[in-house]
Amino acid sequence: VCFHQINMNVMSANANNKDITNNNYEEYDKTEILISSSKDSTVKLWNLRNQETLQTIADLVHKVTDFQVIGNVLLLGSYDSKIRIYRFQQTFSNEHKIFSYVTLKGNLLRDSNSKIVNMDLSADRKILSVLDNENNIQFFKILTELEIKRRLVYSEMKKNQKQHKREKLLKKDTYKET
């Protein structure tokens, strides 16, 4: 189990399609929730105020062995080689009339195919360590959004430089590119 705080009023306002123009959510009440995992491969989000289930994540095939909350991200580790990445953001489906407080954003593949036993964060919350049942430890650096953008810009610059060099060589060369 793990305690976490979410801005329920902001989520409800977004679900009711009210327009929120500023991103200053501190004026809204934070609601404490409890996140729990079970042997039946489900993860539940509980509203501690009214003691009701907010959401059940039941799309997992394998038993959840550990999870971590980093800001507005929920990481789930299980008996397979993936770490599932969920983001706290409320969505609403009109045709199914279902509220969703966390949404699957992707999977993080590990080098090992063995079962995840434990996940832990460093004290500064910048490194995630993953221990598997074969006593292997794998480390993942947690980047901020700014760091991710910088890396994407840098890789795009490198790609453009390679393309520019290639075009220069093709202009000098009399052979056609195959």
Short mmCIF file of N, CA and C in Angstrom, two decimals:
data_model
loop_
_atom_site.label_atom_id
_atom_site.label_comp_id
_atom_site.label_asym_id
_atom_site.label_seq_id
_atom_site.Cartn_x
_atom_site.Cartn_y
_atom_site.Cartn_z
N VAL A 1 0.85 -1.19 0.00
CA VAL A 1 0.00 0.00 0.00
C VAL A 1 0.88 1.23 0.00
N CYS A 2 0.31 2.34 -0.48
CA CYS A 2 1.04 3.60 -0.55
C CYS A 2 0.04 4.74 -0.47
N PHE A 3 0.35 5.77 0.28
CA PHE A 3 -0.48 6.97 0.34
C PHE A 3 0.00 7.96 -0.72
N HIS A 4 -0.95 8.69 -1.30
CA HIS A 4 -0.61 9.68 -2.32
C HIS A 4 -1.69 10.77 -2.30
N GLN A 5 -1.33 11.97 -2.68
CA GLN A 5 -2.30 13.07 -2.73
C GLN A 5 -2.58 13.46 -4.17
N ILE A 6 -3.86 13.65 -4.49
CA ILE A 6 -4.25 14.14 -5.81
C ILE A 6 -5.22 15.30 -5.62
N ASN A 7 -5.32 16.15 -6.63
CA ASN A 7 -6.24 17.28 -6.61
C ASN A 7 -7.56 16.82 -7.23
N MET A 8 -8.46 16.32 -6.39
CA MET A 8 -9.73 15.79 -6.88
C MET A 8 -10.59 16.87 -7.52
N ASN A 9 -10.60 18.09 -6.97
CA ASN A 9 -11.42 19.16 -7.53
C ASN A 9 -10.98 19.52 -8.94
N VAL A 10 -9.66 19.56 -9.16
CA VAL A 10 -9.15 19.85 -10.49
C VAL A 10 -9.55 18.75 -11.44
N MET A 11 -9.44 17.50 -10.97
CA MET A 11 -9.79 16.38 -11.82
C MET A 11 -11.29 16.39 -12.13
N SER A 12 -12.10 16.71 -11.14
CA SER A 12 -13.54 16.76 -11.37
C SER A 12 -13.90 17.90 -12.31
N ALA A 13 -13.22 19.04 -12.16
CA ALA A 13 -13.50 20.16 -13.06
C ALA A 13 -13.12 19.81 -14.49
N ASN A 14 -11.99 19.12 -14.66
CA ASN A 14 -11.59 18.70 -16.00
C ASN A 14 -12.58 17.70 -16.56
N ALA A 15 -13.09 16.81 -15.74
CA ALA A 15 -14.04 15.80 -16.20
C ALA A 15 -15.37 16.42 -16.59
N ASN A 16 -15.74 17.53 -15.94
CA ASN A 16 -17.00 18.20 -16.25
C ASN A 16 -16.84 19.22 -17.37
N ASN A 17 -15.65 19.20 -18.01
CA ASN A 17 -15.34 20.09 -19.13
C ASN A 17 -15.38 21.56 -18.76
N LYS A 18 -15.12 21.90 -17.50
CA LYS A 18 -15.00 23.30 -17.10
C LYS A 18 -13.63 23.78 -17.54
N ASP A 19 -13.56 25.00 -17.93
CA ASP A 19 -12.31 25.55 -18.44
C ASP A 19 -11.49 26.08 -17.27
N ILE A 20 -10.30 25.52 -17.10
CA ILE A 20 -9.37 26.01 -16.09
C ILE A 20 -8.26 26.72 -16.84
N THR A 21 -8.15 28.01 -16.68
CA THR A 21 -7.22 28.78 -17.49
C THR A 21 -5.82 28.82 -16.90
N ASN A 22 -5.69 28.77 -15.60
CA ASN A 22 -4.35 28.82 -15.03
C ASN A 22 -3.96 27.44 -14.52
N ASN A 23 -2.66 27.25 -14.38
CA ASN A 23 -2.14 25.96 -13.92
C ASN A 23 -1.80 25.98 -12.44
N ASN A 24 -2.29 26.96 -11.70
CA ASN A 24 -2.02 27.04 -10.28
C ASN A 24 -3.10 26.27 -9.53
N TYR A 25 -2.79 25.02 -9.22
CA TYR A 25 -3.78 24.13 -8.60
C TYR A 25 -3.70 24.14 -7.08
N GLU A 26 -2.87 24.99 -6.51
CA GLU A 26 -2.70 24.98 -5.06
C GLU A 26 -3.95 25.45 -4.33
N GLU A 27 -4.82 26.19 -5.02
CA GLU A 27 -6.04 26.68 -4.38
C GLU A 27 -7.06 25.56 -4.18
N TYR A 28 -6.88 24.44 -4.84
CA TYR A 28 -7.81 23.33 -4.72
C TYR A 28 -7.40 22.41 -3.57
N ASP A 29 -8.39 21.74 -3.01
CA ASP A 29 -8.11 20.81 -1.92
C ASP A 29 -7.44 19.56 -2.46
N LYS A 30 -6.46 19.11 -1.72
CA LYS A 30 -5.82 17.86 -2.08
C LYS A 30 -6.52 16.74 -1.32
N THR A 31 -6.78 15.66 -2.01
CA THR A 31 -7.42 14.51 -1.40
C THR A 31 -6.39 13.39 -1.29
N GLU A 32 -6.30 12.82 -0.12
CA GLU A 32 -5.36 11.73 0.07
C GLU A 32 -6.02 10.44 -0.39
N ILE A 33 -5.27 9.68 -1.19
CA ILE A 33 -5.76 8.39 -1.65
C ILE A 33 -4.80 7.32 -1.17
N LEU A 34 -5.28 6.11 -1.20
CA LEU A 34 -4.47 4.95 -0.86
C LEU A 34 -4.39 4.09 -2.11
N ILE A 35 -3.19 3.66 -2.46
CA ILE A 35 -2.99 2.77 -3.60
C ILE A 35 -2.62 1.41 -3.03
N SER A 36 -3.31 0.37 -3.50
CA SER A 36 -3.02 -0.98 -3.00
C SER A 36 -2.92 -1.94 -4.17
N SER A 37 -2.07 -2.96 -4.00
CA SER A 37 -1.97 -4.02 -5.01
C SER A 37 -2.32 -5.34 -4.35
N SER A 38 -2.72 -6.30 -5.19
CA SER A 38 -3.22 -7.55 -4.66
C SER A 38 -2.67 -8.72 -5.48
N LYS A 39 -2.79 -9.93 -4.92
CA LYS A 39 -2.34 -11.13 -5.62
C LYS A 39 -3.18 -11.45 -6.84
N ASP A 40 -4.37 -10.85 -6.95
CA ASP A 40 -5.23 -11.12 -8.11
C ASP A 40 -4.89 -10.23 -9.30
N SER A 41 -3.70 -9.64 -9.32
CA SER A 41 -3.18 -8.81 -10.42
C SER A 41 -3.96 -7.51 -10.60
N THR A 42 -4.50 -6.98 -9.54
CA THR A 42 -5.19 -5.69 -9.62
C THR A 42 -4.50 -4.67 -8.72
N VAL A 43 -4.68 -3.42 -9.10
CA VAL A 43 -4.22 -2.29 -8.30
C VAL A 43 -5.44 -1.41 -8.11
N LYS A 44 -5.67 -0.98 -6.86
CA LYS A 44 -6.85 -0.15 -6.58
C LYS A 44 -6.42 1.19 -6.01
N LEU A 45 -7.18 2.21 -6.40
CA LEU A 45 -7.02 3.55 -5.86
C LEU A 45 -8.25 3.81 -4.99
N TRP A 46 -8.00 4.17 -3.72
CA TRP A 46 -9.07 4.36 -2.73
C TRP A 46 -9.11 5.82 -2.32
N ASN A 47 -10.28 6.40 -2.26
CA ASN A 47 -10.48 7.73 -1.71
C ASN A 47 -10.63 7.58 -0.20
N LEU A 48 -9.71 8.15 0.56
CA LEU A 48 -9.73 7.98 2.01
C LEU A 48 -10.80 8.84 2.68
N ARG A 49 -11.24 9.90 1.99
CA ARG A 49 -12.29 10.75 2.56
C ARG A 49 -13.61 10.01 2.70
N ASN A 50 -14.05 9.39 1.60
CA ASN A 50 -15.34 8.71 1.65
C ASN A 50 -15.22 7.18 1.62
N GLN A 51 -14.00 6.68 1.67
CA GLN A 51 -13.69 5.25 1.75
C GLN A 51 -14.33 4.46 0.60
N GLU A 52 -14.20 5.01 -0.61
CA GLU A 52 -14.71 4.35 -1.81
C GLU A 52 -13.56 4.08 -2.77
N THR A 53 -13.75 3.10 -3.62
CA THR A 53 -12.77 2.80 -4.66
C THR A 53 -12.91 3.81 -5.78
N LEU A 54 -11.81 4.49 -6.12
CA LEU A 54 -11.82 5.42 -7.23
C LEU A 54 -11.65 4.70 -8.56
N GLN A 55 -10.71 3.74 -8.58
CA GLN A 55 -10.41 3.03 -9.81
C GLN A 55 -9.75 1.70 -9.49
N THR A 56 -10.03 0.72 -10.32
CA THR A 56 -9.35 -0.58 -10.24
C THR A 56 -8.61 -0.79 -11.55
N ILE A 57 -7.32 -0.99 -11.46
CA ILE A 57 -6.52 -1.30 -12.65
C ILE A 57 -6.49 -2.83 -12.75
N ALA A 58 -7.19 -3.36 -13.74
CA ALA A 58 -7.32 -4.81 -13.86
C ALA A 58 -6.80 -5.33 -15.20
N ASP A 59 -6.01 -4.52 -15.90
CA ASP A 59 -5.51 -4.95 -17.21
C ASP A 59 -4.16 -5.66 -17.13
N LEU A 60 -3.74 -6.02 -15.93
CA LEU A 60 -2.45 -6.67 -15.74
C LEU A 60 -2.60 -8.19 -15.83
N VAL A 61 -1.64 -8.84 -16.46
CA VAL A 61 -1.67 -10.29 -16.60
C VAL A 61 -1.01 -10.95 -15.40
N HIS A 62 0.08 -10.36 -14.94
CA HIS A 62 0.86 -10.93 -13.86
C HIS A 62 0.64 -10.18 -12.55
N LYS A 63 0.94 -10.84 -11.47
CA LYS A 63 0.81 -10.27 -10.13
C LYS A 63 1.75 -9.06 -9.98
N VAL A 64 1.22 -7.99 -9.40
CA VAL A 64 2.03 -6.80 -9.14
C VAL A 64 2.85 -7.07 -7.88
N THR A 65 4.15 -6.95 -8.02
CA THR A 65 5.03 -7.24 -6.89
C THR A 65 5.45 -5.99 -6.14
N ASP A 66 5.49 -4.84 -6.83
CA ASP A 66 5.87 -3.61 -6.17
C ASP A 66 5.45 -2.43 -7.04
N PHE A 67 5.30 -1.29 -6.43
CA PHE A 67 4.99 -0.07 -7.18
C PHE A 67 5.59 1.12 -6.47
N GLN A 68 5.80 2.17 -7.25
CA GLN A 68 6.35 3.42 -6.73
C GLN A 68 5.57 4.57 -7.34
N VAL A 69 5.41 5.64 -6.56
CA VAL A 69 4.78 6.86 -7.04
C VAL A 69 5.85 7.94 -7.07
N ILE A 70 6.01 8.53 -8.27
CA ILE A 70 6.98 9.61 -8.44
C ILE A 70 6.21 10.79 -9.02
N GLY A 71 5.90 11.77 -8.19
CA GLY A 71 5.12 12.92 -8.65
C GLY A 71 3.74 12.48 -9.10
N ASN A 72 3.45 12.69 -10.38
CA ASN A 72 2.15 12.28 -10.90
C ASN A 72 2.27 11.02 -11.77
N VAL A 73 3.28 10.20 -11.49
CA VAL A 73 3.51 8.96 -12.23
C VAL A 73 3.48 7.79 -11.27
N LEU A 74 2.80 6.72 -11.69
CA LEU A 74 2.72 5.47 -10.93
C LEU A 74 3.45 4.40 -11.73
N LEU A 75 4.47 3.79 -11.12
CA LEU A 75 5.24 2.72 -11.76
C LEU A 75 4.84 1.39 -11.12
N LEU A 76 4.46 0.42 -11.96
CA LEU A 76 4.07 -0.90 -11.46
C LEU A 76 5.07 -1.95 -11.94
N GLY A 77 5.60 -2.71 -11.00
CA GLY A 77 6.48 -3.83 -11.33
C GLY A 77 5.76 -5.13 -11.09
N SER A 78 6.00 -6.11 -11.96
CA SER A 78 5.27 -7.38 -11.84
C SER A 78 6.18 -8.55 -12.18
N TYR A 79 5.57 -9.71 -12.35
CA TYR A 79 6.32 -10.93 -12.63
C TYR A 79 6.83 -11.01 -14.06
N ASP A 80 6.47 -10.07 -14.91
CA ASP A 80 7.05 -10.06 -16.25
C ASP A 80 8.19 -9.06 -16.30
N SER A 81 8.76 -8.85 -17.45
CA SER A 81 9.96 -8.01 -17.54
C SER A 81 9.66 -6.53 -17.71
N LYS A 82 8.39 -6.14 -17.67
CA LYS A 82 8.02 -4.74 -17.91
C LYS A 82 7.75 -3.99 -16.61
N ILE A 83 8.03 -2.71 -16.66
CA ILE A 83 7.57 -1.79 -15.64
C ILE A 83 6.53 -0.92 -16.32
N ARG A 84 5.32 -0.97 -15.85
CA ARG A 84 4.24 -0.20 -16.47
C ARG A 84 4.21 1.21 -15.90
N ILE A 85 4.02 2.18 -16.79
CA ILE A 85 4.05 3.58 -16.40
C ILE A 85 2.64 4.15 -16.57
N TYR A 86 2.07 4.58 -15.46
CA TYR A 86 0.74 5.20 -15.45
C TYR A 86 0.90 6.66 -15.03
N ARG A 87 0.04 7.51 -15.54
CA ARG A 87 0.07 8.93 -15.18
C ARG A 87 -1.25 9.28 -14.50
N PHE A 88 -1.16 10.03 -13.41
CA PHE A 88 -2.36 10.51 -12.71
C PHE A 88 -2.98 11.63 -13.52
N GLN A 89 -4.07 11.36 -14.17
CA GLN A 89 -4.84 12.37 -14.89
C GLN A 89 -6.21 11.78 -15.12
N GLN A 90 -7.20 12.50 -14.74
CA GLN A 90 -8.55 11.95 -14.83
C GLN A 90 -9.09 12.08 -16.24
N THR A 91 -9.64 11.00 -16.74
CA THR A 91 -10.30 11.00 -18.05
C THR A 91 -11.71 10.46 -17.88
N PHE A 92 -12.56 10.80 -18.82
CA PHE A 92 -13.96 10.39 -18.74
C PHE A 92 -14.39 9.91 -20.11
N SER A 93 -14.98 8.72 -20.16
CA SER A 93 -15.49 8.16 -21.41
C SER A 93 -17.01 8.27 -21.41
N ASN A 94 -17.56 9.06 -22.31
CA ASN A 94 -19.01 9.26 -22.37
C ASN A 94 -19.76 7.99 -22.73
N GLU A 95 -19.21 7.21 -23.65
CA GLU A 95 -19.95 6.03 -24.09
C GLU A 95 -19.98 4.93 -23.03
N HIS A 96 -18.96 4.87 -22.18
CA HIS A 96 -18.94 3.84 -21.13
C HIS A 96 -19.25 4.40 -19.76
N LYS A 97 -19.30 5.74 -19.63
CA LYS A 97 -19.53 6.41 -18.35
C LYS A 97 -18.55 5.92 -17.27
N ILE A 98 -17.26 5.96 -17.60
CA ILE A 98 -16.22 5.47 -16.71
C ILE A 98 -15.25 6.62 -16.44
N PHE A 99 -14.94 6.83 -15.16
CA PHE A 99 -13.89 7.75 -14.78
C PHE A 99 -12.60 6.97 -14.62
N SER A 100 -11.51 7.57 -15.05
CA SER A 100 -10.20 6.95 -14.90
C SER A 100 -9.27 7.97 -14.26
N TYR A 101 -8.67 7.62 -13.15
CA TYR A 101 -7.78 8.54 -12.44
C TYR A 101 -6.33 8.35 -12.83
N VAL A 102 -5.97 7.14 -13.30
CA VAL A 102 -4.64 6.90 -13.84
C VAL A 102 -4.81 6.30 -15.23
N THR A 103 -3.90 6.67 -16.11
CA THR A 103 -3.95 6.21 -17.49
C THR A 103 -2.60 5.61 -17.86
N LEU A 104 -2.62 4.45 -18.50
CA LEU A 104 -1.39 3.80 -18.94
C LEU A 104 -0.73 4.64 -20.01
N LYS A 105 0.54 4.96 -19.80
CA LYS A 105 1.29 5.77 -20.77
C LYS A 105 2.33 4.96 -21.51
N GLY A 106 2.73 3.82 -20.98
CA GLY A 106 3.72 3.01 -21.68
C GLY A 106 4.36 1.99 -20.77
N ASN A 107 5.33 1.29 -21.33
CA ASN A 107 6.05 0.26 -20.60
C ASN A 107 7.54 0.54 -20.68
N LEU A 108 8.23 0.22 -19.62
CA LEU A 108 9.68 0.32 -19.58
C LEU A 108 10.22 -1.11 -19.59
N LEU A 109 10.92 -1.48 -20.66
CA LEU A 109 11.45 -2.84 -20.77
C LEU A 109 12.78 -2.93 -20.03
N ARG A 110 12.93 -4.02 -19.32
CA ARG A 110 14.16 -4.25 -18.57
C ARG A 110 15.07 -5.19 -19.35
N ASP A 111 16.34 -5.24 -18.94
CA ASP A 111 17.30 -6.14 -19.58
C ASP A 111 17.03 -7.60 -19.21
N SER A 112 16.50 -7.80 -18.04
CA SER A 112 16.26 -9.15 -17.53
C SER A 112 14.80 -9.54 -17.71
N ASN A 113 14.56 -10.83 -17.91
CA ASN A 113 13.19 -11.34 -18.02
C ASN A 113 12.70 -11.93 -16.70
N SER A 114 13.47 -11.79 -15.64
CA SER A 114 13.08 -12.37 -14.36
C SER A 114 12.11 -11.46 -13.61
N LYS A 115 11.47 -12.03 -12.61
CA LYS A 115 10.42 -11.34 -11.86
C LYS A 115 10.97 -10.19 -11.02
N ILE A 116 10.23 -9.10 -11.00
CA ILE A 116 10.61 -7.96 -10.16
C ILE A 116 10.23 -8.30 -8.72
N VAL A 117 11.19 -8.15 -7.83
CA VAL A 117 10.95 -8.41 -6.42
C VAL A 117 10.70 -7.10 -5.68
N ASN A 118 11.52 -6.08 -6.00
CA ASN A 118 11.44 -4.83 -5.26
C ASN A 118 11.87 -3.67 -6.16
N MET A 119 11.21 -2.53 -5.98
CA MET A 119 11.62 -1.28 -6.62
C MET A 119 11.77 -0.24 -5.53
N ASP A 120 12.80 0.59 -5.65
CA ASP A 120 13.02 1.62 -4.64
C ASP A 120 13.59 2.87 -5.29
N LEU A 121 13.32 4.01 -4.68
CA LEU A 121 13.84 5.29 -5.16
C LEU A 121 14.98 5.74 -4.28
N SER A 122 15.93 6.44 -4.89
CA SER A 122 17.02 7.02 -4.12
C SER A 122 16.45 8.17 -3.28
N ALA A 123 17.24 8.64 -2.32
CA ALA A 123 16.79 9.69 -1.42
C ALA A 123 16.41 10.97 -2.17
N ASP A 124 17.14 11.28 -3.24
CA ASP A 124 16.82 12.48 -4.02
C ASP A 124 15.75 12.22 -5.09
N ARG A 125 15.22 11.00 -5.15
CA ARG A 125 14.14 10.58 -6.06
C ARG A 125 14.52 10.74 -7.52
N LYS A 126 15.82 10.55 -7.82
CA LYS A 126 16.28 10.68 -9.20
C LYS A 126 16.72 9.35 -9.80
N ILE A 127 16.82 8.31 -8.98
CA ILE A 127 17.23 6.99 -9.49
C ILE A 127 16.28 5.93 -8.95
N LEU A 128 15.79 5.11 -9.87
CA LEU A 128 14.93 3.98 -9.52
C LEU A 128 15.78 2.72 -9.61
N SER A 129 15.80 1.94 -8.53
CA SER A 129 16.51 0.66 -8.55
C SER A 129 15.47 -0.46 -8.58
N VAL A 130 15.77 -1.50 -9.36
CA VAL A 130 14.87 -2.63 -9.53
C VAL A 130 15.64 -3.90 -9.21
N LEU A 131 15.14 -4.65 -8.23
CA LEU A 131 15.74 -5.93 -7.84
C LEU A 131 14.86 -7.04 -8.36
N ASP A 132 15.48 -8.04 -9.02
CA ASP A 132 14.68 -9.16 -9.52
C ASP A 132 15.00 -10.42 -8.72
N ASN A 133 14.29 -11.51 -9.01
CA ASN A 133 14.44 -12.74 -8.22
C ASN A 133 15.75 -13.47 -8.49
N GLU A 134 16.55 -13.03 -9.44
CA GLU A 134 17.88 -13.60 -9.68
C GLU A 134 18.97 -12.72 -9.06
N ASN A 135 18.57 -11.83 -8.16
CA ASN A 135 19.47 -10.91 -7.44
C ASN A 135 20.20 -9.94 -8.36
N ASN A 136 19.61 -9.62 -9.49
CA ASN A 136 20.14 -8.58 -10.37
C ASN A 136 19.51 -7.26 -9.98
N ILE A 137 20.32 -6.21 -10.00
CA ILE A 137 19.82 -4.87 -9.73
C ILE A 137 20.04 -4.02 -10.97
N GLN A 138 18.99 -3.37 -11.39
CA GLN A 138 19.07 -2.48 -12.54
C GLN A 138 18.67 -1.09 -12.08
N PHE A 139 19.38 -0.08 -12.59
CA PHE A 139 19.13 1.30 -12.20
C PHE A 139 18.59 2.09 -13.39
N PHE A 140 17.63 2.95 -13.11
CA PHE A 140 17.06 3.83 -14.11
C PHE A 140 17.14 5.25 -13.60
N LYS A 141 17.69 6.14 -14.43
CA LYS A 141 17.75 7.55 -14.07
C LYS A 141 16.41 8.19 -14.41
N ILE A 142 15.84 8.92 -13.49
CA ILE A 142 14.57 9.59 -13.69
C ILE A 142 14.86 11.02 -14.13
N LEU A 143 14.41 11.34 -15.33
CA LEU A 143 14.66 12.66 -15.89
C LEU A 143 13.46 13.58 -15.69
N THR A 144 13.75 14.85 -15.53
CA THR A 144 12.68 15.84 -15.49
C THR A 144 12.22 16.10 -16.92
N GLU A 145 11.09 16.78 -17.07
CA GLU A 145 10.59 17.09 -18.42
C GLU A 145 11.58 17.97 -19.17
N LEU A 146 12.23 18.88 -18.46
CA LEU A 146 13.22 19.76 -19.10
C LEU A 146 14.41 18.94 -19.61
N GLU A 147 14.89 17.99 -18.81
CA GLU A 147 16.01 17.14 -19.23
C GLU A 147 15.63 16.30 -20.45
N ILE A 148 14.40 15.81 -20.48
CA ILE A 148 13.95 15.02 -21.62
C ILE A 148 13.91 15.89 -22.88
N LYS A 149 13.38 17.11 -22.75
CA LYS A 149 13.32 18.02 -23.90
C LYS A 149 14.72 18.35 -24.40
N ARG A 150 15.64 18.60 -23.48
CA ARG A 150 17.03 18.89 -23.87
C ARG A 150 17.65 17.73 -24.62
N ARG A 151 17.42 16.52 -24.13
CA ARG A 151 17.98 15.34 -24.81
C ARG A 151 17.37 15.16 -26.20
N LEU A 152 16.08 15.41 -26.32
CA LEU A 152 15.43 15.29 -27.62
C LEU A 152 15.96 16.34 -28.60
N VAL A 153 16.16 17.56 -28.12
CA VAL A 153 16.70 18.63 -28.96
C VAL A 153 18.12 18.27 -29.38
N TYR A 154 18.93 17.78 -28.44
CA TYR A 154 20.31 17.41 -28.74
C TYR A 154 20.36 16.29 -29.78
N SER A 155 19.53 15.26 -29.63
CA SER A 155 19.54 14.16 -30.60
C SER A 155 19.07 14.63 -31.96
N GLU A 156 18.11 15.55 -32.00
CA GLU A 156 17.65 16.11 -33.28
C GLU A 156 18.76 16.92 -33.94
N MET A 157 19.53 17.67 -33.14
CA MET A 157 20.66 18.44 -33.68
C MET A 157 21.70 17.50 -34.28
N LYS A 158 22.03 16.43 -33.57
CA LYS A 158 23.01 15.46 -34.06
C LYS A 158 22.53 14.82 -35.36
N LYS A 159 21.25 14.48 -35.41
CA LYS A 159 20.67 13.89 -36.61
C LYS A 159 20.78 14.85 -37.80
N ASN A 160 20.48 16.12 -37.55
CA ASN A 160 20.58 17.13 -38.61
C ASN A 160 22.01 17.34 -39.06
N GLN A 161 22.97 17.28 -38.12
CA GLN A 161 24.38 17.41 -38.49
C GLN A 161 24.83 16.26 -39.38
N LYS A 162 24.42 15.04 -39.04
CA LYS A 162 24.77 13.88 -39.86
C LYS A 162 24.17 14.01 -41.26
N GLN A 163 22.94 14.45 -41.33
CA GLN A 163 22.27 14.63 -42.62
C GLN A 163 22.98 15.69 -43.45
N HIS A 164 23.39 16.77 -42.77
CA HIS A 164 24.09 17.86 -43.47
C HIS A 164 25.44 17.36 -44.02
N LYS A 165 26.20 16.60 -43.22
CA LYS A 165 27.47 16.04 -43.67
C LYS A 165 27.26 15.10 -44.84
N ARG A 166 26.24 14.30 -44.77
CA ARG A 166 25.94 13.35 -45.83
C ARG A 166 25.61 14.08 -47.14
N GLU A 167 24.83 15.15 -47.05
CA GLU A 167 24.48 15.92 -48.24
C GLU A 167 25.72 16.57 -48.85
N LYS A 168 26.64 17.06 -48.01
CA LYS A 168 27.88 17.64 -48.49
C LYS A 168 28.70 16.61 -49.25
N LEU A 169 28.82 15.41 -48.69
CA LEU A 169 29.59 14.36 -49.35
C LEU A 169 28.95 13.96 -50.67
N LEU A 170 27.65 13.92 -50.72
CA LEU A 170 26.96 13.56 -51.96
C LEU A 170 27.17 14.62 -53.05
N LYS A 171 27.24 15.89 -52.64
CA LYS A 171 27.48 16.96 -53.62
C LYS A 171 28.88 16.86 -54.20
N LYS A 172 29.86 16.52 -53.36
CA LYS A 172 31.25 16.40 -53.81
C LYS A 172 31.45 15.15 -54.66
N ASP A 173 30.72 14.11 -54.31
CA ASP A 173 30.90 12.81 -54.95
C ASP A 173 30.12 12.75 -56.26
N THR A 174 30.69 12.12 -57.25
CA THR A 174 30.01 11.98 -58.54
C THR A 174 29.15 10.73 -58.58
N TYR A 175 29.30 9.86 -57.60
CA TYR A 175 28.50 8.63 -57.56
C TYR A 175 27.12 8.91 -56.99
N LYS A 176 26.17 8.16 -57.45
CA LYS A 176 24.81 8.29 -56.90
C LYS A 176 24.70 7.43 -55.65
N GLU A 177 23.87 7.89 -54.76
CA GLU A 177 23.63 7.15 -53.52
C GLU A 177 22.78 5.93 -53.83
N THR A 178 23.17 4.77 -53.27
CA THR A 178 22.39 3.55 -53.49
C THR A 178 21.56 3.25 -52.28
#
